[in-house]
Short mmCIF file of C-alpha atoms in Angstrom, two decimals:
data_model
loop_
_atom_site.label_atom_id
_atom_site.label_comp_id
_atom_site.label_asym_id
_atom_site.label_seq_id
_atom_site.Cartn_x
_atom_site.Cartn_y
_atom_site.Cartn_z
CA UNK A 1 26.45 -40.39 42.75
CA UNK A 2 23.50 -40.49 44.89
CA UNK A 3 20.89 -42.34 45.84
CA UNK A 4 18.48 -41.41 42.90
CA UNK A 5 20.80 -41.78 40.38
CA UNK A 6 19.49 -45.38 40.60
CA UNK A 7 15.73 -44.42 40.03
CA UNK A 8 13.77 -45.47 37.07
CA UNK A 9 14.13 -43.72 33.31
CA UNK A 10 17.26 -41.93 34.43
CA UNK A 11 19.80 -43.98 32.59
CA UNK A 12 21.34 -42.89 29.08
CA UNK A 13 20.18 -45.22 27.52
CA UNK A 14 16.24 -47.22 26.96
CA UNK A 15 16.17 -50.68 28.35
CA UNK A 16 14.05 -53.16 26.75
CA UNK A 17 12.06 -52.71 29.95
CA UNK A 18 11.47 -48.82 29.35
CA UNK A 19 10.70 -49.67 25.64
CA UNK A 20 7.66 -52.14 27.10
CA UNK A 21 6.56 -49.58 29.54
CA UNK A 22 6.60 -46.66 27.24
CA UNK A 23 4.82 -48.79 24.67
CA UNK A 24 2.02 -50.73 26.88
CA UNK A 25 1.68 -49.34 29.96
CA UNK A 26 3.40 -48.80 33.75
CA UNK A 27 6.39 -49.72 35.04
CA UNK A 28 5.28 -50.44 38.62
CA UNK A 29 5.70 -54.10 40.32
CA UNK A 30 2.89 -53.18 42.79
CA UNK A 31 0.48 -52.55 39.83
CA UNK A 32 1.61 -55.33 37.47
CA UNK A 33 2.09 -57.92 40.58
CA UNK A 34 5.55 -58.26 40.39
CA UNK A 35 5.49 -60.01 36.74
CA UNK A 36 7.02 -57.42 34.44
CA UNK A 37 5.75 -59.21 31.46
CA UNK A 38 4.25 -57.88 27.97
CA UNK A 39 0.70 -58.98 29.11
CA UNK A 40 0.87 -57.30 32.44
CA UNK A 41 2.26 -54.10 30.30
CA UNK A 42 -0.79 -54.31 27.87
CA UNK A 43 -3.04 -54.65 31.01
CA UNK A 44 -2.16 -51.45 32.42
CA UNK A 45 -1.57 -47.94 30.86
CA UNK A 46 0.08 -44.63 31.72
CA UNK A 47 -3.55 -43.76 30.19
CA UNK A 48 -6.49 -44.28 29.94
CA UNK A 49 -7.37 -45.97 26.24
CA UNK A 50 -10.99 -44.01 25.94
CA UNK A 51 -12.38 -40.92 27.76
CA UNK A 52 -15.51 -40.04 29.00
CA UNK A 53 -16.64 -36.81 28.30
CA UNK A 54 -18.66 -34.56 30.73
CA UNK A 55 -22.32 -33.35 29.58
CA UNK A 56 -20.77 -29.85 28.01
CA UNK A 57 -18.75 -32.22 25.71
CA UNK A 58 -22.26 -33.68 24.35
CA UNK A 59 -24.16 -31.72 21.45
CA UNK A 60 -27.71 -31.34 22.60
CA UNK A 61 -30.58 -33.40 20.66
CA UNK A 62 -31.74 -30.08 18.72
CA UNK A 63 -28.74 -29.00 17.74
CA UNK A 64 -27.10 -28.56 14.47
CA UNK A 65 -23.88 -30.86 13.57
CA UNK A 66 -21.71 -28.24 12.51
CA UNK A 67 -22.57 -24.77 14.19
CA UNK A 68 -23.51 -27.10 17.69
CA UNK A 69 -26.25 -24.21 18.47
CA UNK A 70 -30.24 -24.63 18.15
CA UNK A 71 -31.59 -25.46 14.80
CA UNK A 72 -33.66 -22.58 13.16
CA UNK A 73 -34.61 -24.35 10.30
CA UNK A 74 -33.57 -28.31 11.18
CA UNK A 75 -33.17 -30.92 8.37
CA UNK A 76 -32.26 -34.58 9.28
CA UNK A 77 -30.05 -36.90 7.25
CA UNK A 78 -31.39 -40.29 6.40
CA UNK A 79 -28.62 -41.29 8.91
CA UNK A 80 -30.57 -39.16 11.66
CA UNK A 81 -27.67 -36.45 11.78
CA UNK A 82 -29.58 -33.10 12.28
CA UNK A 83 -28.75 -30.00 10.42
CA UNK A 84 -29.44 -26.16 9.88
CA UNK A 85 -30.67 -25.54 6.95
CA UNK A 86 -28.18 -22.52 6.36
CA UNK A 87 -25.51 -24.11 7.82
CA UNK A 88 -25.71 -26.78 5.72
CA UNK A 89 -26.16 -24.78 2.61
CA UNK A 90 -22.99 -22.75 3.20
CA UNK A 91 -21.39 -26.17 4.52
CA UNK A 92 -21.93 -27.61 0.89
CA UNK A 93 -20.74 -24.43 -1.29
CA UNK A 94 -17.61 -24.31 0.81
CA UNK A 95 -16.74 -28.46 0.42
CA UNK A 96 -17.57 -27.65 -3.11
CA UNK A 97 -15.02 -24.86 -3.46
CA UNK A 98 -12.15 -26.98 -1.64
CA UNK A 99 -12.95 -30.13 -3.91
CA UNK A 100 -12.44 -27.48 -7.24
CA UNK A 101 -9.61 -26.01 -5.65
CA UNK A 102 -7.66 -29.53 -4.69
CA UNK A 103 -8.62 -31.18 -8.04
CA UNK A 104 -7.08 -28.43 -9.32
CA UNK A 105 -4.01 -28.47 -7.44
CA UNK A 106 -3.87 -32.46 -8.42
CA UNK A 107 -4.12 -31.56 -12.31
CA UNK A 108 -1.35 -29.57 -11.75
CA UNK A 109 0.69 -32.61 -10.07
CA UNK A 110 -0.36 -34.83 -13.05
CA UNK A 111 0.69 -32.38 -15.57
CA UNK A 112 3.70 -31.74 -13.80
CA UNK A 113 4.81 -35.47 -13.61
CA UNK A 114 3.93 -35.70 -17.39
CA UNK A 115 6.20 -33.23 -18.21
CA UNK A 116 8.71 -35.17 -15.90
CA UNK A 117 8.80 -38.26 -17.86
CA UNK A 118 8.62 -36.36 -20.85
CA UNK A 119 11.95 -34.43 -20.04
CA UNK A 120 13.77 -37.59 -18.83
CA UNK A 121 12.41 -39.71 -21.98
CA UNK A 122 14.07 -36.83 -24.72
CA UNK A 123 17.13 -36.49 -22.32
CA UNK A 124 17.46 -40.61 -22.70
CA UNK A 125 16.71 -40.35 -26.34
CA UNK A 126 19.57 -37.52 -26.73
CA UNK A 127 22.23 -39.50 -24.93
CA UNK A 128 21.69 -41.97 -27.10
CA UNK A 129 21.87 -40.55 -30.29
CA UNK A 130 25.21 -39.11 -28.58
CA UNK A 131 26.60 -42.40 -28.36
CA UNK A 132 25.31 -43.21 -31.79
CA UNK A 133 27.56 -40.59 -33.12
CA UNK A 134 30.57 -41.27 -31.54
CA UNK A 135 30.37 -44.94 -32.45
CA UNK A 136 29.66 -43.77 -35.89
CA UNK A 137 32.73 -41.37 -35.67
CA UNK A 138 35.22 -43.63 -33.60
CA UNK A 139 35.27 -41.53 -30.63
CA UNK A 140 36.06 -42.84 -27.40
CA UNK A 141 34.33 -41.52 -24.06
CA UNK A 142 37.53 -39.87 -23.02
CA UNK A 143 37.19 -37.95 -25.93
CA UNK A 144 33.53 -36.73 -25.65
CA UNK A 145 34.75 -35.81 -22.55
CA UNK A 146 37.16 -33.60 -24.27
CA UNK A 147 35.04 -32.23 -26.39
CA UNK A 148 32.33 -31.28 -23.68
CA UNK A 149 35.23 -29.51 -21.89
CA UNK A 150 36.39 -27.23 -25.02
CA UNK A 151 32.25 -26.64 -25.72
CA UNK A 152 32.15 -25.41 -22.18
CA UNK A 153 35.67 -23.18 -22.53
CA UNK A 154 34.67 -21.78 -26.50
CA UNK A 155 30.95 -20.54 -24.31
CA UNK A 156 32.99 -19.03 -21.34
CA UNK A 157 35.80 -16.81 -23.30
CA UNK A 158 32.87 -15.78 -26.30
CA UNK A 159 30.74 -14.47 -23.29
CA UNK A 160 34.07 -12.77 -20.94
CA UNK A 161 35.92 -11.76 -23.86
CA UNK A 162 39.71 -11.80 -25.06
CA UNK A 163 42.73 -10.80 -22.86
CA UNK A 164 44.90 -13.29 -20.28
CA UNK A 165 42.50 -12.99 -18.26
CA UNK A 166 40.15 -14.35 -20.35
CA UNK A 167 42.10 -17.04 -21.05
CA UNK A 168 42.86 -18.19 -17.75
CA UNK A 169 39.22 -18.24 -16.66
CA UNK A 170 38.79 -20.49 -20.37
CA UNK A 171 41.54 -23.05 -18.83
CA UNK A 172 40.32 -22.96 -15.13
CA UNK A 173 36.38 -23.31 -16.85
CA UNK A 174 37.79 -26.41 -19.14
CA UNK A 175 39.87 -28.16 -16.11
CA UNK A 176 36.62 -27.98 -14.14
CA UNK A 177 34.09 -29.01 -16.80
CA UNK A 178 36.60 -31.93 -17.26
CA UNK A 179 36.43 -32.49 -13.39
CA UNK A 180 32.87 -32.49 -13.32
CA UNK A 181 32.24 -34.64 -16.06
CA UNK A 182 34.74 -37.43 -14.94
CA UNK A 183 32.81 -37.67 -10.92
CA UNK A 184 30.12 -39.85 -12.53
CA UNK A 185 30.10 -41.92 -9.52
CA UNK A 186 27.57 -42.26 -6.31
CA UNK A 187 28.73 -39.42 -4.99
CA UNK A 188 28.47 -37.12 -7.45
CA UNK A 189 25.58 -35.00 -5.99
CA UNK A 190 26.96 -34.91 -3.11
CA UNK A 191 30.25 -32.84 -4.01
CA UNK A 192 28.40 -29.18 -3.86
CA UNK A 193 25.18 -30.53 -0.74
CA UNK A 194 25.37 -27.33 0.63
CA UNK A 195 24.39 -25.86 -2.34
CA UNK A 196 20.40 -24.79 -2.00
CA UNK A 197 19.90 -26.86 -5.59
CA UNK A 198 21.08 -29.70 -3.82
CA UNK A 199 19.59 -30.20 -0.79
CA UNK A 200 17.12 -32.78 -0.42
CA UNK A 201 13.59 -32.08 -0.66
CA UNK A 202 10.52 -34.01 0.34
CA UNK A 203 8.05 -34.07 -2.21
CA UNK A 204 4.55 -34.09 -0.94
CA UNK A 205 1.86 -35.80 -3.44
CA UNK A 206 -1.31 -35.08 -3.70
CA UNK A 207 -3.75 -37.49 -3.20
CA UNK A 208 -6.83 -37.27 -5.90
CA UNK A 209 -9.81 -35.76 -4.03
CA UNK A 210 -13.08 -37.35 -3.40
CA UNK A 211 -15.48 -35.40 -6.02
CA UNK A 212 -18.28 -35.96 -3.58
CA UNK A 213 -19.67 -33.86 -0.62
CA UNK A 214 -19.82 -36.17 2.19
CA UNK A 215 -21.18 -35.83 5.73
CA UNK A 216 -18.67 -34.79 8.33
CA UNK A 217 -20.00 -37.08 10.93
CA UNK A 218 -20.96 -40.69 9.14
CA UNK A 219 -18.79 -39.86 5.87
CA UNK A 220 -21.58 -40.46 3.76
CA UNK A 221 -22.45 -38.46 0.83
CA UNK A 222 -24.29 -35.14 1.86
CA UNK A 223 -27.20 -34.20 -1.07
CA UNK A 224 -29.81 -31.48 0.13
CA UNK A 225 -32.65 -33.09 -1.86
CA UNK A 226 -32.40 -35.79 0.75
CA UNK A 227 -33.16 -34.28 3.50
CA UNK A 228 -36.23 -34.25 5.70
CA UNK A 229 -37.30 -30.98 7.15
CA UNK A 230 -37.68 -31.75 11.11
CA UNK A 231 -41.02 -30.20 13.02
CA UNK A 232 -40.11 -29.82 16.71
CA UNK A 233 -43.07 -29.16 18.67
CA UNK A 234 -42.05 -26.01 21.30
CA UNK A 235 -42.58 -26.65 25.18
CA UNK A 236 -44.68 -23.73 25.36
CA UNK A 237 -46.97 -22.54 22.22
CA UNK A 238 -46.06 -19.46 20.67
CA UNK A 239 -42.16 -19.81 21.49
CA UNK A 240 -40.03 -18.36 18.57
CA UNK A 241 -36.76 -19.55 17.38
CA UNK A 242 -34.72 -16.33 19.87
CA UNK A 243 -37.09 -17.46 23.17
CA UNK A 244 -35.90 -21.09 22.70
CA UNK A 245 -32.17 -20.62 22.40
CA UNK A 246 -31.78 -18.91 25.41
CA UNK A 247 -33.44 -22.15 27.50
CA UNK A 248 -32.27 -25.53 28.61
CA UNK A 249 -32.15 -28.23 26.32
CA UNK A 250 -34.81 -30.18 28.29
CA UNK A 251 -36.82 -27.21 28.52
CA UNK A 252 -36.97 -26.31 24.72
CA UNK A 253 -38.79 -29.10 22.82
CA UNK A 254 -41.55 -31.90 24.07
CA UNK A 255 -42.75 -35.13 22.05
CA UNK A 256 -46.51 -34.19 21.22
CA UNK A 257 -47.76 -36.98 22.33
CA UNK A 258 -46.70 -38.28 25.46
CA UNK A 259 -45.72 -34.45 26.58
CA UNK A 260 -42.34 -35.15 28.07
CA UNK A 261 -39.10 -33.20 27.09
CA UNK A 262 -36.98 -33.76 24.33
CA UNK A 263 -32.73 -34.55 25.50
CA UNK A 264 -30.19 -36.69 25.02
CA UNK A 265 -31.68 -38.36 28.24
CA UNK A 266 -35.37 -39.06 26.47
CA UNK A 267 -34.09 -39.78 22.66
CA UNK A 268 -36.36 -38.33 19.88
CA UNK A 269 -37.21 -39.96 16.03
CA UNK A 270 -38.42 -38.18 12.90
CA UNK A 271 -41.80 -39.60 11.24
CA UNK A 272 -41.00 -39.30 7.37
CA UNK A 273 -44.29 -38.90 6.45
CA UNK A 274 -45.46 -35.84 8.37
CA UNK A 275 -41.89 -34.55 9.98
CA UNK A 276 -42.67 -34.55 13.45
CA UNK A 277 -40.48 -35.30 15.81
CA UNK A 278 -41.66 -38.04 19.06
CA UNK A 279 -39.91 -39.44 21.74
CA UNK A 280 -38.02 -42.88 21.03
CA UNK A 281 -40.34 -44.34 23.97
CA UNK A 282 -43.63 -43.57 22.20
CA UNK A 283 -42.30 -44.98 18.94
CA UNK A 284 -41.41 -48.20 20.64
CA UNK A 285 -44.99 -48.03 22.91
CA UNK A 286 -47.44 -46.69 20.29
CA UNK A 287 -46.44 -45.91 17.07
CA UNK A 288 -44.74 -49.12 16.46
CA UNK A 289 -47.74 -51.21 17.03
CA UNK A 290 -49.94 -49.53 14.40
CA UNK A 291 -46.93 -48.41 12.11
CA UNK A 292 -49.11 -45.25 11.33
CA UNK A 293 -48.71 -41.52 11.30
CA UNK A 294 -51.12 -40.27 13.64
CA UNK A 295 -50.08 -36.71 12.27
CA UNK A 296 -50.98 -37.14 8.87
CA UNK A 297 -54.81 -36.43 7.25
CA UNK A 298 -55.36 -39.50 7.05
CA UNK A 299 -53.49 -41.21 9.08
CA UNK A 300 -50.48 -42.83 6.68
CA UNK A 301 -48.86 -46.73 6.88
CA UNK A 302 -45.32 -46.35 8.16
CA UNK A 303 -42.09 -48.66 7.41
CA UNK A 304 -39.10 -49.03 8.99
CA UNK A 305 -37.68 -46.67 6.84
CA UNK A 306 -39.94 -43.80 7.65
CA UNK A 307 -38.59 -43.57 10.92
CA UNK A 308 -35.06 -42.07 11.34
CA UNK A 309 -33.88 -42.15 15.20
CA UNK A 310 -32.09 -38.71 15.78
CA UNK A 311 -28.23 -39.00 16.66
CA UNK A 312 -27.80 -38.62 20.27
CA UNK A 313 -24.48 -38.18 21.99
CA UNK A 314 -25.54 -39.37 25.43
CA UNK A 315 -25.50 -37.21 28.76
CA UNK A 316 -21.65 -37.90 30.31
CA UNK A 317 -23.03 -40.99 32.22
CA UNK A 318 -21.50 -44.29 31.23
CA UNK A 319 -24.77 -45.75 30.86
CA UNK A 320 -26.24 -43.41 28.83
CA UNK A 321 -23.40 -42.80 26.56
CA UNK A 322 -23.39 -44.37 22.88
CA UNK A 323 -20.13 -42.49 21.77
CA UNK A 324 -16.90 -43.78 22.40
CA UNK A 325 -15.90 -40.58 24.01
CA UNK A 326 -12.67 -39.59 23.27
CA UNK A 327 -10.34 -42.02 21.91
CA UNK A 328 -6.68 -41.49 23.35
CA UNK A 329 -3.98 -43.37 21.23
CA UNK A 330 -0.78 -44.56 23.15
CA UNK A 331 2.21 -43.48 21.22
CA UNK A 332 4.50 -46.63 20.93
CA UNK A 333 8.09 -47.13 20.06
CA UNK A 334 9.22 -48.09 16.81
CA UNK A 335 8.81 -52.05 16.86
CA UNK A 336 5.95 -53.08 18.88
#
């Protein structure tokens, strides 16, 4: 053999080494400092653990959770997740539709099961009223046996007819009734497994669905009667819903009152009270101070409550990015 027939994961078989390296992280003495132990291998990865994303990875500030374009008519969660107003509509007849359709489907699977003990309760019952008899009448198991066979041989020559023929296929019919009803043991399923009717199956249950619409990003349940219509406040006056789509994110929207663009860099909130959307830095400089709506006739007393910080996803910079990113699961071996 030659000279890399000695390298690394090119044995037949996994060392206990591999098994650590595939499960925690390289197998390289330069990198783990020549300790190959199970700390070193948690220290260091083939990958990376998290990921962060790039800036076209990030949902914009003004954009809708589940289409990810522009908001025409924008409603915010009390969570701060923002939605379209159709989207969101259409969103919540469609959940609706599944949840009908899988509590269906789990009705089914109760009924079914019902009907399963049911069937295996009067099958129970019957065998023992069959043993009742034959106690009753002195018979023995060999001969109920016997008398299952001759059932099974009296229904095979009534249906094929009269003739040797006949009565051959009446013997061979009783000798293998009598065969089958003998193999009582462990194995008895297994004597026909090629047979479609036995080969194992894997029964997949249904778990009973959640009756409630929930949001798809905080799992929280979704009503439209609790959500705040959003007022963005256009960079230039005038702009309609078409002009602003086709612009930058930081070009599209401005806080009112400090003037400076709306992104995931400069972080917006929603005022309950009047649905305006400002910039997170003039809620913590001005608003905050006063607690009052300033866009409101007259002005009206804020709580903490009435101000819902908008989800933002962060720009791709470490520093600026909230979300986890990605999140990249090492697949381990069985036992660790």
């Amino acid at each position: 053999m030659g000279k890399h027939s000695k390298n690394n994961n090119d044995r037949p078989f996994f060392s206990n080494a591999e098994r650590k390296a595939a499960a925690y992280g390289r197998h390289a003495s330069s990198m783990l400092g020549g300790h190959n132990t199970g700390a070193n291998f948690t220290e260091w990865g083939w990958g990376t653990e998290t990921r962060t994303l790039d800036s076209d990875s990030m949902k914009d500030i003004d954009a809708c959770s589940l289409t990810l374009q522009p908001c025409a008519t924008p409603l915010v969660s009390p969570s701060g997740v923002l939605y379209d107003k159709q989207a969101l509509i259409e969103y919540i007849l469609a959940r609706k539709k599944e949840i009908e359709r899988e509590t269906k489907a789990w009705e089914a699977q109760q009924q079914s099961d019902e009907r399963t003990v049911q069937a295996a309760a009067a099958a129970t019952q019957q065998s023992r009223i069959e043993e009742f008899v034959a106690q009753q009448e002195g018979l023995s198991q060999a001969d109920l046996r016997a008398r299952a066979a001759a059932a099974v041989g009296s229904a095979s020559s009534s249906s094929g007819g009269g003739g040797s023929g006949s009565s051959k296929s009446v013997v061979s019919a009783a000798y293998m009734g009598r065969v089958l009803l003998s193999d009582q043991g462990k194995h008895a399923a297994d004597t026909s497994f090629w047979a479609p009717s036995q080969t194992p199956d894997a029964k997949h249950r249904l778990e009973k669905p959640d009756s409630v619409v929930r949001c798809p990003i905080t799992n929280e349940p979704l009503r439209l009667k609790a959500m705040l219509e959003a007022s963005f406040t256009p960079a230039q006056e005038g702009d309609e819903h078409e002009a602003l789509v086709g612009k930058a994110a930081n070009e599209r929207y401005i806080c009112p009152l400090t003037k400076k663009a709306l992104s995931n860099v400069n972080p917006a909130c929603v005022l309950r009270p009047s649905g305006k959307v400002v910039s997170l830095a003039c809620v913590k400089d001005f608003i905050k101070k006063d607690m009052i709506d300033p866009f409101t006739d007259p002005p009206t007393k804020l709580k903490e409550k009435d101000i819902i910080e908008l989800r933002c996803e962060g720009t791709g910079f470490a520093a600026r990015t909230k979300e986890s990113a990605l999140k990249v699961t090492t697949a381990k071996p069985y036992g660790f």
